[in-house]
Short mmCIF file of C-alpha atoms in Angstrom, two decimals:
data_model
loop_
_atom_site.label_atom_id
_atom_site.label_comp_id
_atom_site.label_asym_id
_atom_site.label_seq_id
_atom_site.Cartn_x
_atom_site.Cartn_y
_atom_site.Cartn_z
CA MET A 1 -0.22 -3.95 11.08
CA PRO A 2 -0.38 -0.52 9.40
CA LEU A 3 1.81 0.99 12.15
CA VAL A 4 4.39 -1.75 11.70
CA MET A 5 4.34 -1.30 7.92
CA ALA A 6 4.81 2.46 8.41
CA GLN A 7 7.82 1.78 10.64
CA LEU A 8 9.34 -0.34 7.86
CA ALA A 9 8.30 1.54 4.70
CA LEU A 10 8.73 5.21 5.63
CA PRO A 11 12.47 5.12 6.45
CA GLN A 12 13.11 3.48 3.06
CA GLY A 13 11.08 6.09 1.17
CA ASN A 14 12.66 7.98 -1.68
CA LYS A 15 11.78 11.69 -1.96
CA LYS A 16 11.67 11.31 -5.75
CA GLY A 17 8.76 8.88 -5.62
CA ILE A 18 5.18 9.04 -4.45
CA SER A 19 4.43 9.65 -0.79
CA ALA A 20 3.69 6.57 1.30
CA ALA A 21 1.43 8.45 3.73
CA PRO A 22 -1.90 8.23 1.84
CA PHE A 23 -1.38 4.53 1.15
CA LEU A 24 -0.46 3.78 4.76
CA VAL A 25 -3.57 5.62 5.95
CA GLY A 26 -5.61 3.74 3.34
CA SER A 27 -4.22 0.46 4.62
CA LEU A 28 -6.09 1.07 7.89
CA ALA A 29 -9.30 0.29 5.97
CA ALA A 30 -8.18 -1.57 2.87
CA GLY A 31 -5.08 -3.40 4.13
CA TYR A 32 -2.86 -4.66 1.35
CA GLY A 33 -5.36 -3.33 -1.21
CA ALA A 34 -4.04 0.17 -0.48
CA LEU A 35 -0.48 -0.61 0.57
CA GLY A 36 0.16 -2.91 -2.38
CA ILE A 37 -0.35 -0.01 -4.77
CA TYR A 38 2.36 1.98 -3.00
CA LEU A 39 4.78 -0.95 -2.85
CA GLY A 40 4.29 -1.53 -6.57
CA LEU A 41 4.62 2.10 -7.66
CA ARG A 42 7.20 3.53 -5.26
CA ALA A 43 10.56 4.75 -6.46
CA PRO A 44 13.48 2.44 -5.69
CA PRO A 45 14.14 2.58 -1.95
CA VAL A 46 17.12 4.56 -0.75
CA ASP A 47 20.30 2.70 0.23
CA THR A 48 21.38 5.16 2.93
CA LYS A 49 19.50 7.55 5.17
CA THR A 50 20.43 9.38 8.32
CA ARG A 51 18.08 10.46 11.06
CA ALA A 52 18.54 14.08 9.91
CA GLU A 53 17.39 13.16 6.38
CA ALA A 54 14.25 11.43 7.64
CA SER A 55 10.92 13.24 7.74
CA TRP A 56 9.71 14.63 11.05
CA ILE A 57 7.26 11.75 11.58
CA THR A 58 9.85 9.11 10.72
CA GLY A 59 12.69 10.67 12.70
CA ARG A 60 10.79 11.76 15.79
CA ILE A 61 7.89 9.30 16.11
CA LEU A 62 8.54 6.09 14.18
CA GLU A 63 12.16 5.97 15.34
CA SER A 64 11.22 6.53 18.99
CA ASP A 65 11.86 3.58 21.29
CA ILE A 66 8.79 4.51 23.33
CA PHE A 67 6.58 4.44 20.23
CA ASN A 68 8.11 1.13 19.08
CA TRP A 69 7.40 -0.56 22.41
CA ILE A 70 3.85 0.87 22.49
CA VAL A 71 3.29 -0.77 19.09
CA VAL A 72 4.64 -4.08 20.45
CA ALA A 73 2.27 -3.79 23.43
CA LEU A 74 -0.69 -3.07 21.14
CA CYS A 75 0.18 -6.02 18.92
CA GLY A 76 0.68 -8.28 21.91
CA SER A 77 -2.62 -7.19 23.44
CA THR A 78 -4.45 -8.94 20.60
CA LEU A 79 -3.27 -12.26 22.02
CA PHE A 80 -5.04 -11.44 25.29
CA SER A 81 -8.14 -9.77 23.87
CA SER A 82 -8.71 -12.70 21.47
CA GLY A 83 -8.62 -15.15 24.37
CA ILE A 84 -5.82 -17.25 22.88
CA LEU A 85 -3.66 -16.84 25.99
CA ALA A 86 -6.52 -17.22 28.46
CA SER A 87 -5.97 -19.96 31.01
CA SER A 88 -9.26 -21.58 29.97
CA ALA A 89 -8.39 -21.53 26.24
CA ASN A 90 -8.13 -24.95 24.68
CA LEU A 91 -5.94 -24.72 21.57
CA ASP A 92 -7.87 -27.48 19.79
CA SER A 93 -11.19 -25.69 20.28
CA VAL A 94 -9.69 -22.32 19.27
CA VAL A 95 -8.36 -23.80 16.02
CA SER A 96 -11.66 -25.60 15.39
CA GLU A 97 -13.70 -22.44 15.94
CA TYR A 98 -11.35 -20.47 13.69
CA GLY A 99 -11.75 -23.09 10.96
CA GLN A 100 -15.53 -22.78 11.22
CA LEU A 101 -15.27 -19.01 11.08
CA LEU A 102 -13.14 -19.20 7.93
CA SER A 103 -15.57 -21.55 6.22
CA ASN A 104 -18.65 -19.48 7.13
CA SER A 105 -17.39 -15.92 6.77
CA LYS A 106 -15.98 -14.37 3.62
CA PHE A 107 -14.82 -11.37 5.65
CA ALA A 108 -12.75 -13.62 7.94
CA SER A 109 -11.24 -15.35 4.92
CA VAL A 110 -10.31 -12.08 3.22
CA SER A 111 -8.94 -10.63 6.47
CA THR A 112 -6.80 -13.72 7.03
CA LEU A 113 -5.45 -13.54 3.49
CA ASP A 114 -4.76 -9.81 3.87
CA LEU A 115 -2.89 -10.33 7.14
CA SER A 116 -0.88 -13.14 5.57
CA ILE A 117 0.15 -10.96 2.62
CA LEU A 118 1.04 -8.01 4.87
CA THR A 119 3.12 -10.33 7.07
CA VAL A 120 5.10 -11.56 4.07
CA CYS A 121 5.52 -7.96 2.83
CA ALA A 122 6.87 -6.91 6.23
CA ALA A 123 9.34 -9.80 6.12
CA THR A 124 10.56 -8.66 2.69
CA LEU A 125 11.07 -5.07 3.93
CA ILE A 126 13.10 -6.07 7.00
CA PRO A 127 16.46 -6.94 5.33
CA ARG A 128 16.59 -3.62 3.44
CA ASP A 129 15.56 -1.77 6.61
CA TYR A 130 18.40 -3.41 8.52
CA ARG A 131 20.96 -2.57 5.81
CA LEU A 132 19.71 1.03 5.88
CA ARG A 133 20.55 1.20 9.59
CA THR A 134 23.93 -0.52 9.55
CA SER A 135 27.11 -0.15 7.60
CA ASN A 136 26.31 -3.40 5.82
CA ALA A 137 25.13 -1.65 2.65
CA ASN A 138 27.91 -3.20 0.59
CA GLY A 139 27.30 -6.64 1.97
CA ASP A 140 28.69 -8.89 4.63
CA ASP A 141 27.26 -12.28 3.72
CA VAL A 142 27.12 -13.52 7.32
CA ILE A 143 25.10 -10.50 8.46
CA ASP A 144 22.89 -10.75 5.37
CA ASP A 145 22.16 -14.40 6.12
CA LYS A 146 21.34 -13.62 9.76
CA ILE A 147 18.98 -10.76 8.94
CA ASN A 148 17.28 -12.88 6.28
CA LEU A 149 16.67 -15.50 8.98
CA VAL A 150 15.31 -12.82 11.31
CA ALA A 151 13.00 -11.60 8.54
CA ALA A 152 11.81 -15.14 7.83
CA SER A 153 11.18 -15.75 11.52
CA THR A 154 8.79 -12.79 11.69
CA VAL A 155 6.45 -14.74 9.40
CA LEU A 156 6.06 -17.34 12.17
CA PHE A 157 4.64 -14.68 14.50
CA PRO A 158 2.43 -12.43 12.37
CA VAL A 159 2.36 -8.77 13.40
CA ILE A 160 4.14 -9.26 16.74
CA GLY A 161 7.29 -10.59 15.05
CA ALA A 162 7.70 -7.54 12.81
CA ALA A 163 6.77 -5.21 15.69
CA LEU A 164 9.48 -6.80 17.85
CA TYR A 165 12.00 -6.36 15.04
CA CYS A 166 11.10 -2.65 14.86
CA ALA A 167 11.52 -2.26 18.62
CA LEU A 168 14.86 -4.06 18.71
CA ARG A 169 16.42 -2.82 15.45
CA PRO A 170 19.34 -0.38 15.43
CA SER A 171 18.54 3.33 15.09
CA LEU A 172 19.10 5.22 11.87
CA PRO A 173 22.60 6.69 11.83
CA GLU A 174 22.84 10.27 13.13
CA GLU A 175 25.12 11.48 10.33
#
């Protein structure tokens, strides 16, 4: 999730505010505990940004289609490594085992809550990210409604939904 949050937060960053980098690195260990501080203290996000105005990491790495699809593959691999998509996986038993894990492990409960909060945060960053990339900065209500629905739909598929948005979104404008 930290890579997806970096893909959404860094292009919106304002040079006048604090740097997102330390908080995004901190989110690898502390999740929303680190990223929430940045989201609360950052300067108002920019309304326009071109690829030339973006930092080297944002413009060359986070905006790369190859990188975006690698992130989607990494996020999707969790479905296989967790056994959810295994042919022998019984959804009822998976849900039952997860419920037992939540009731017996504080770490699992905190991790689930953290992932839920990060998923909602990603969904709130998506509409502004889309407006940053399109000429819809002044508002076309139909497009705004559609991107709000896209953002809301990413909550239904935690991590992979936001990663897919990042892979399929328009590029930052060149000029």
